């Protein structure tokens, strides 16, 4: 029987990575991610994890070193956030295009300027189109479970894609929570050894990363798109098998009191837990509201999101990132796009809040929902509203 | 008479520290690891240097290449010129990718996930990918002490994108982003001394080479790849397209770079400097410069300035050779 331990979530990621028996970790310090790689460094220094620890000179090199390690068939892990994720931006595309299943924990952080080490989803949204599988989590247990799932999903021969596990900076990364740490024997059964079908090997020389002129580039990109979309089936299978072993259940879109609710709030990441408190309070007050939580960000769960929200009259989407000059928050834009051609769909109201570590309290979520309902009735001159912002 | 013909008799080197044993063609492998049929320009010194380096590296190697001429001439989906495992990802990160490959291989062998076979790792990058955009990743990898050989094929500008200046472009050269004009001589800065920067990391092996001295080049590559820890070789690669020189003079121009002292051939083994070829007298730099259109505009005054600088740099190198003479003995 697994024990439930009180542990900082960043350290728990280190423990999960140890359970996954990674071969290479390449790391560069950036707040709020550092506790993860510090703990991995301790595990390596104490001989608890047999892995090469490359303390690189930048995040760009961290991801590049992971590419190299993955290309020879090693299991590679790194963690990053904010500016670090932006610095490795161009390398992220290469990891997915070259089918190298690197796993990365991203402690989501705001982007400069002004400098902010605190959490929001600007970094995650900026790397939305890099071709990675992106999964959002809302508490420590979900982080640990999905880090383990990430290796299994990414390294599946039908997938071979890198995976990002998103956890909100500080709101999750620095929290101490009670977490069930799986047993090594269970993890060994759950994650088979990584077998890259064609690693770099002098016994069987291959060329990786040739350039693609116009006559072939589009075909390579189509193959990548088909591959990432098809990965959803494997993700669903993985979560199903995870549930059968560990009795914890994950779905691309999860709901809380959403059935039959006329008004729905949609959130991602750690804010979902606070939002649930708000939903409880409002339901006690007799308001017919529910919550939808988007877990799988890429590949985007079109079917599941349509199933979850089409019955509602109002859908309020809270983004933790801005698309400057754009139509709504980035998540809301995609939700709108996913529902536009549906016959039955709710009115969609876009809010942006919680930027740069700004909290939204349960009461705050209540205010957002009430204001959303008001806008759905009266309409608004603005494409979206920013919650709790002065000026 | 050909306008490019050299009128001065060739200086005979006092001592060529090459292994004469390998000068017999029979002792150089006839295997080609860079297949013929690649897309290099006529007279490309870099393609020749890569070909020779590959002979010295052998088959038991993984090659990591930066974006640039080498990558563009040798890879195009769905074809490849490479008969050894080869990876290209980006422009500035080759040393970091090599770090990951080295760490991955080592760990997998230790954990029994790969057969215990020592696979060598070689990086190939141009001067831009090395001394400009890739210098941070390279410095990091050298400092961390990864076991790999870094080969910089220096054609002294961004040739792949159309002859833009780099920090390795020599003083006075005209390039498309530092063109010679009424108010400019072209490049106004002196060539960055990349081998010295590599050597400053206290790595076990640093050398310079040029395909005009093929056996010296292959010897050094063989030595560099056998070195435990990081090794760096800076290879001058004549580029007729960018240097605006005759395509049949590639070998001659490379030799002249060495004979004039502009690009001396040397090794730094565990901190000890050794000249590979020691000339009794250096040829005037103009013998080298006058064969290249990129220097055509230079006035006598600038030529003298270059001559003076080359002599000064050569003297500095000789001083390092003298200073480290008794080292490691």
Coordinates of N, CA, C and O in Angstrom, one line a residue, chain A residues 20-24 49-52 54-62 64-75 87 90-92 94 98 100 193-194 199-213 215-216 220, chain B residues 39 59-63 71-93 96-101 103-105 107-108 110-111 113-115 117 119-120 136-141 143-144 146:
Chain A
X20 N 10.8 7.2 -12.4 CA 10.8 6.9 -13.9 C 12.2 6.5 -14.3 O 12.4 6.2 -15.5
X21 N 13.1 6.5 -13.4 CA 14.5 6.1 -13.7 C 15.1 6.8 -14.9 O 15.5 6.1 -15.9
X22 N 15.1 8.1 -15.0 CA 15.6 8.8 -16.1 C 17.1 8.6 -16.3 O 17.8 8.3 -15.3
X23 N 17.6 8.9 -17.5 CA 19.0 8.7 -17.8 C 19.8 10.0 -17.7 O 20.9 10.1 -17.3
X24 N 19.1 11.1 -18.2 CA 19.8 12.4 -18.3 C 18.8 13.5 -17.9 O 17.6 13.5 -18.2
X49 N 19.5 8.1 -7.6 CA 19.1 8.1 -9.0 C 20.3 8.0 -9.9 O 21.2 8.9 -9.7
X50 N 20.4 7.0 -10.7 CA 21.6 6.8 -11.6 C 21.3 7.6 -12.9 O 20.7 7.0 -13.8
X51 N 21.7 8.8 -12.9 CA 21.4 9.6 -14.1 C 22.6 10.6 -14.3 O 23.3 11.0 -13.3
X52 N 22.8 11.1 -15.6 CA 23.8 12.1 -15.8 C 23.1 13.5 -15.5 O 22.0 13.7 -16.0
X54 N 23.4 17.2 -16.1 CA 24.2 18.3 -16.9 C 23.7 19.6 -16.5 O 22.5 20.0 -16.8
X55 N 24.5 20.3 -15.7 CA 24.2 21.7 -15.3 C 24.6 22.6 -16.4 O 25.7 23.1 -16.5
X56 N 23.7 22.8 -17.4 CA 24.0 23.6 -18.6 C 24.1 25.1 -18.3 O 23.8 25.5 -17.2
X57 N 24.5 25.8 -19.3 CA 24.7 27.3 -19.2 C 23.5 28.1 -19.6 O 23.5 29.3 -19.5
X58 N 22.4 27.5 -20.0 CA 21.2 28.2 -20.4 C 20.1 27.2 -20.6 O 20.3 26.0 -20.8
X59 N 18.8 27.7 -20.7 CA 17.7 26.8 -21.0 C 17.8 26.3 -22.4 O 17.3 25.2 -22.7
X60 N 18.3 27.2 -23.3 CA 18.4 26.8 -24.7 C 19.3 25.5 -24.8 O 18.9 24.6 -25.5
X61 N 20.4 25.5 -24.0 CA 21.2 24.3 -24.0 C 20.6 23.2 -23.2 O 20.9 22.0 -23.5
X62 N 19.8 23.5 -22.2 CA 19.1 22.4 -21.4 C 18.2 21.6 -22.4 O 18.3 20.4 -22.4
X64 N 18.5 21.6 -25.7 CA 19.3 21.0 -26.7 C 20.0 19.7 -26.2 O 20.1 18.7 -26.9
X65 N 20.5 19.7 -25.0 CA 21.1 18.6 -24.4 C 20.1 17.4 -24.3 O 20.5 16.2 -24.5
X66 N 18.9 17.8 -23.9 CA 17.8 16.7 -23.9 C 17.6 16.1 -25.3 O 17.4 14.9 -25.4
X67 N 17.6 17.0 -26.3 CA 17.5 16.4 -27.7 C 18.6 15.4 -28.0 O 18.3 14.3 -28.4
X68 N 19.8 15.8 -27.7 CA 20.9 14.9 -27.9 C 20.8 13.6 -27.2 O 20.9 12.5 -27.7
X69 N 20.4 13.7 -25.9 CA 20.3 12.5 -25.1 C 19.2 11.6 -25.6 O 19.3 10.4 -25.7
X70 N 18.0 12.2 -25.9 CA 16.9 11.5 -26.4 C 17.2 10.8 -27.8 O 16.7 9.7 -28.1
X71 N 18.0 11.5 -28.6 CA 18.4 11.0 -29.9 C 19.2 9.7 -29.8 O 19.3 8.9 -30.8
X72 N 19.9 9.5 -28.7 CA 20.7 8.2 -28.6 C 19.9 7.2 -27.8 O 20.4 6.1 -27.5
X73 N 18.7 7.5 -27.5 CA 17.8 6.6 -26.8 C 17.7 6.7 -25.3 O 17.2 5.8 -24.6
X74 N 18.3 7.8 -24.8 CA 18.2 8.0 -23.3 C 16.9 8.7 -22.9 O 16.4 9.4 -23.7
X75 N 16.5 8.4 -21.7 CA 15.3 9.0 -21.2 C 15.7 10.4 -20.6 O 16.5 10.4 -19.6
X87 N 13.3 31.1 -23.8 CA 14.7 31.0 -24.4 C 14.8 29.7 -25.1 O 15.5 29.6 -26.1
X90 N 12.7 27.9 -29.6 CA 13.0 27.3 -31.0 C 13.4 25.9 -30.8 O 13.1 25.1 -31.7
X91 N 14.0 25.5 -29.7 CA 14.4 24.1 -29.5 C 13.2 23.2 -29.3 O 13.2 22.0 -29.7
X92 N 12.1 23.8 -28.7 CA 10.9 23.0 -28.5 C 10.3 22.4 -29.8 O 9.9 21.3 -29.9
X94 N 11.9 21.7 -32.4 CA 12.8 20.6 -32.9 C 12.5 19.3 -32.2 O 12.5 18.2 -32.8
X98 N 11.3 16.3 -34.5 CA 12.3 15.1 -34.6 C 11.8 13.9 -33.8 O 12.6 13.0 -33.7
X100 N 11.3 13.4 -30.5 CA 12.2 13.0 -29.4 C 11.4 13.3 -28.1 O 11.1 14.4 -27.7
X193 N 10.5 0.3 -20.6 CA 11.7 1.0 -21.0 C 11.6 1.8 -22.3 O 10.9 1.4 -23.2
X194 N 12.3 2.9 -22.4 CA 12.2 3.7 -23.6 C 13.1 3.1 -24.7 O 14.2 2.8 -24.5
X199 N 17.6 5.1 -32.9 CA 18.6 6.1 -32.2 C 19.8 6.2 -33.0 O 20.1 5.4 -33.9
X200 N 20.6 7.3 -32.7 CA 21.9 7.5 -33.4 C 22.8 6.4 -32.9 O 23.0 6.2 -31.7
X201 N 23.3 5.6 -33.9 CA 24.2 4.5 -33.5 C 25.0 4.1 -34.7 O 24.5 3.9 -35.8
X202 N 26.4 4.1 -34.5 CA 27.3 3.8 -35.6 C 27.0 2.5 -36.3 O 27.3 2.3 -37.5
X203 N 26.4 1.5 -35.6 CA 26.1 0.2 -36.2 C 25.0 0.3 -37.3 O 24.9 -0.5 -38.1
X204 N 24.2 1.4 -37.1 CA 23.1 1.6 -38.1 C 23.0 3.1 -38.4 O 22.1 3.7 -37.8
X205 N 23.9 3.6 -39.2 CA 23.9 5.1 -39.4 C 22.6 5.6 -40.0 O 22.1 5.1 -40.9
X206 N 22.0 6.6 -39.3 CA 20.9 7.3 -39.9 C 21.2 8.9 -39.8 O 22.0 9.3 -39.1
X207 N 20.4 9.6 -40.6 CA 20.5 11.0 -40.7 C 19.3 11.6 -40.0 O 18.2 11.3 -40.3
X208 N 19.6 12.4 -39.0 CA 18.5 13.1 -38.2 C 18.5 14.6 -38.5 O 19.6 15.2 -38.2
X209 N 17.5 15.2 -38.9 CA 17.4 16.7 -38.9 C 17.9 17.2 -40.3 O 18.6 18.3 -40.3
X210 N 17.7 16.5 -41.4 CA 18.0 17.0 -42.7 C 17.0 18.2 -43.0 O 16.0 18.3 -42.4
X211 N 17.4 19.0 -43.9 CA 16.5 20.2 -44.2 C 15.5 19.8 -45.2 O 15.6 19.0 -46.0
X212 N 14.3 20.6 -45.2 CA 13.2 20.2 -46.0 C 12.9 21.4 -46.9 O 12.3 22.4 -46.5
X213 N 13.1 21.2 -48.2 CA 12.7 22.2 -49.2 C 11.2 22.2 -49.4 O 10.5 21.3 -48.9
X215 N 9.2 21.2 -51.6 CA 8.5 20.1 -52.1 C 8.2 19.0 -51.0 O 7.5 18.1 -51.3
X216 N 8.8 19.1 -49.8 CA 8.6 18.1 -48.9 C 8.3 18.6 -47.5 O 7.7 17.9 -46.6
X220 N 6.0 16.9 -44.2 CA 6.6 16.6 -42.8 C 5.7 17.2 -41.8 O 5.4 16.6 -40.7
Chain B
X39 N 26.2 19.1 -52.3 CA 25.9 20.3 -53.0 C 26.9 21.4 -52.8 O 26.5 22.6 -53.0
X59 N 34.4 5.2 -38.7 CA 33.0 4.9 -38.8 C 32.3 4.9 -37.4 O 31.1 5.0 -37.3
X60 N 33.1 4.8 -36.3 CA 32.6 4.7 -35.0 C 32.4 6.1 -34.3 O 33.0 6.4 -33.3
X61 N 31.5 6.8 -35.0 CA 31.4 8.2 -34.5 C 29.9 8.7 -34.7 O 29.2 8.2 -35.6
X62 N 29.5 9.6 -33.9 CA 28.2 10.3 -34.1 C 28.6 11.8 -34.4 O 29.3 12.4 -33.7
X63 N 28.1 12.3 -35.5 CA 28.4 13.7 -35.9 C 27.3 14.6 -35.6 O 26.1 14.3 -36.0
X71 N 25.7 21.6 -43.3 CA 24.4 21.0 -43.2 C 23.6 21.1 -44.5 O 23.0 20.1 -44.9
X72 N 23.7 22.2 -45.1 CA 22.9 22.5 -46.3 C 23.4 21.7 -47.5 O 22.7 21.2 -48.3
X73 N 24.8 21.5 -47.6 CA 25.3 20.8 -48.7 C 25.1 19.3 -48.6 O 25.1 18.5 -49.6
X74 N 25.0 18.8 -47.4 CA 25.0 17.3 -47.2 C 23.7 16.7 -46.8 O 23.6 15.5 -46.9
X75 N 22.7 17.5 -46.5 CA 21.4 16.9 -46.1 C 20.3 17.7 -46.9 O 20.3 18.9 -47.0
X76 N 19.5 16.9 -47.5 CA 18.2 17.5 -48.0 C 17.2 16.4 -48.0 O 17.5 15.4 -48.7
X77 N 16.2 16.5 -47.3 CA 15.2 15.4 -47.4 C 14.8 15.1 -48.8 O 14.6 16.1 -49.5
X78 N 14.6 13.9 -49.3 CA 14.8 12.7 -48.5 C 16.2 12.1 -48.7 O 16.4 10.9 -48.6
X79 N 17.2 12.9 -49.0 CA 18.6 12.3 -49.2 C 19.5 12.7 -48.1 O 19.3 13.6 -47.3
X80 N 20.7 12.1 -48.1 CA 21.7 12.4 -47.2 C 23.1 12.0 -47.8 O 23.2 11.1 -48.5
X81 N 24.1 12.8 -47.4 CA 25.5 12.4 -47.8 C 26.2 11.7 -46.7 O 27.4 11.4 -46.9
X82 N 25.5 11.5 -45.6 CA 26.3 10.9 -44.4 C 26.2 9.4 -44.3 O 25.1 8.9 -44.3
X83 N 27.3 8.8 -44.2 CA 27.4 7.4 -44.0 C 27.7 7.0 -42.6 O 28.0 5.9 -42.3
X84 N 27.7 8.0 -41.7 CA 27.8 7.8 -40.3 C 26.6 8.5 -39.6 O 26.0 9.3 -40.3
X85 N 26.3 8.0 -38.4 CA 25.1 8.7 -37.8 C 25.3 10.2 -37.6 O 26.4 10.6 -37.2
X86 N 24.3 10.9 -38.0 CA 24.5 12.4 -38.1 C 23.2 13.1 -37.6 O 22.1 12.6 -37.9
X87 N 23.4 14.1 -36.9 CA 22.2 14.9 -36.4 C 22.5 16.4 -36.5 O 23.5 16.9 -36.3
X88 N 21.4 17.0 -37.0 CA 21.4 18.5 -37.1 C 20.2 19.0 -36.4 O 19.1 18.4 -36.7
X89 N 20.3 19.9 -35.5 CA 19.0 20.4 -34.9 C 18.9 21.9 -35.2 O 18.0 22.4 -35.9
X90 N 19.8 22.7 -34.7 CA 19.7 24.2 -34.8 C 21.1 24.8 -35.1 O 22.1 24.0 -35.3
X91 N 21.2 26.1 -35.1 CA 22.4 26.8 -35.4 C 23.4 26.9 -34.3 O 24.6 26.6 -34.4
X92 N 22.9 27.3 -33.1 CA 23.8 27.7 -32.0 C 24.0 26.7 -30.9 O 24.6 27.0 -29.9
X93 N 23.4 25.5 -31.1 CA 23.3 24.6 -29.9 C 24.1 23.3 -30.1 O 23.9 22.4 -29.3
X96 N 25.8 21.8 -27.1 CA 24.9 21.4 -26.1 C 24.3 20.0 -26.5 O 24.1 19.1 -25.7
X97 N 23.9 19.9 -27.8 CA 23.4 18.6 -28.3 C 24.4 17.5 -28.1 O 24.1 16.4 -27.6
X98 N 25.7 17.8 -28.4 CA 26.8 16.9 -28.2 C 26.9 16.5 -26.7 O 27.2 15.3 -26.4
X99 N 26.7 17.5 -25.8 CA 26.8 17.2 -24.4 C 25.7 16.2 -24.0 O 26.0 15.3 -23.2
X100 N 24.5 16.3 -24.5 CA 23.5 15.4 -24.2 C 23.7 14.0 -24.8 O 23.4 13.0 -24.1
X101 N 24.3 14.0 -26.0 CA 24.6 12.7 -26.6 C 25.6 12.0 -25.8 O 25.5 10.8 -25.4
X103 N 26.4 12.5 -22.6 CA 25.9 12.1 -21.2 C 24.9 10.9 -21.4 O 25.0 10.0 -20.6
X104 N 24.1 10.9 -22.4 CA 23.2 9.9 -22.7 C 23.9 8.5 -22.9 O 23.5 7.5 -22.3
X105 N 24.9 8.5 -23.8 CA 25.6 7.3 -24.1 C 26.3 6.8 -22.9 O 26.1 5.6 -22.5
X107 N 25.7 7.2 -19.7 CA 24.7 6.7 -18.7 C 24.1 5.4 -19.1 O 23.9 4.5 -18.3
X108 N 23.7 5.4 -20.4 CA 23.1 4.1 -20.9 C 24.0 2.9 -20.8 O 23.6 1.8 -20.5
X110 N 26.5 2.7 -18.7 CA 26.7 2.4 -17.2 C 25.5 1.6 -16.7 O 25.6 0.7 -15.9
X111 N 24.3 1.9 -17.2 CA 23.1 1.2 -16.8 C 22.7 0.0 -17.6 O 21.7 -0.6 -17.4
X113 N 22.0 -0.3 -20.7 CA 21.0 -0.1 -21.7 C 21.5 -0.1 -23.1 O 20.8 0.0 -24.1
X114 N 22.8 0.1 -23.2 CA 23.5 0.1 -24.5 C 24.7 -0.8 -24.4 O 25.3 -0.8 -23.3
X115 N 25.2 -1.5 -25.4 CA 26.4 -2.3 -25.3 C 27.6 -1.4 -25.0 O 27.7 -0.2 -25.3
X117 N 30.4 0.0 -25.7 CA 31.2 0.2 -26.9 C 31.4 1.8 -26.9 O 30.5 2.5 -26.8
X119 N 31.7 5.0 -28.3 CA 31.3 5.7 -29.5 C 31.8 7.1 -29.4 O 31.6 7.8 -28.4
X120 N 32.5 7.6 -30.4 CA 33.1 8.9 -30.4 C 32.0 10.0 -30.9 O 31.1 9.6 -31.6
X136 N 28.3 30.5 -26.7 CA 27.9 30.3 -25.3 C 27.7 28.8 -25.0 O 28.2 28.2 -24.0
X137 N 27.1 28.1 -26.0 CA 26.9 26.6 -25.8 C 28.2 25.9 -25.8 O 28.5 25.0 -25.1
X138 N 29.1 26.4 -26.7 CA 30.5 25.8 -26.8 C 31.2 26.0 -25.5 O 31.8 25.1 -25.0
X139 N 31.2 27.2 -25.0 CA 32.0 27.5 -23.8 C 31.4 26.7 -22.6 O 32.2 26.1 -21.8
X140 N 30.1 26.6 -22.6 CA 29.5 25.7 -21.5 C 30.0 24.3 -21.6 O 30.3 23.7 -20.6
X141 N 29.9 23.7 -22.8 CA 30.3 22.3 -23.0 C 31.8 22.1 -22.7 O 32.2 21.1 -22.1
X143 N 33.7 23.9 -20.7 CA 33.9 24.1 -19.2 C 33.4 22.8 -18.5 O 34.0 22.4 -17.5
X144 N 32.3 22.2 -18.9 CA 31.8 21.0 -18.2 C 32.6 19.8 -18.5 O 32.5 18.8 -17.9
X146 N 32.9 17.8 -21.4 CA 32.3 16.6 -22.1 C 33.4 16.0 -23.0 O 34.2 16.8 -23.6

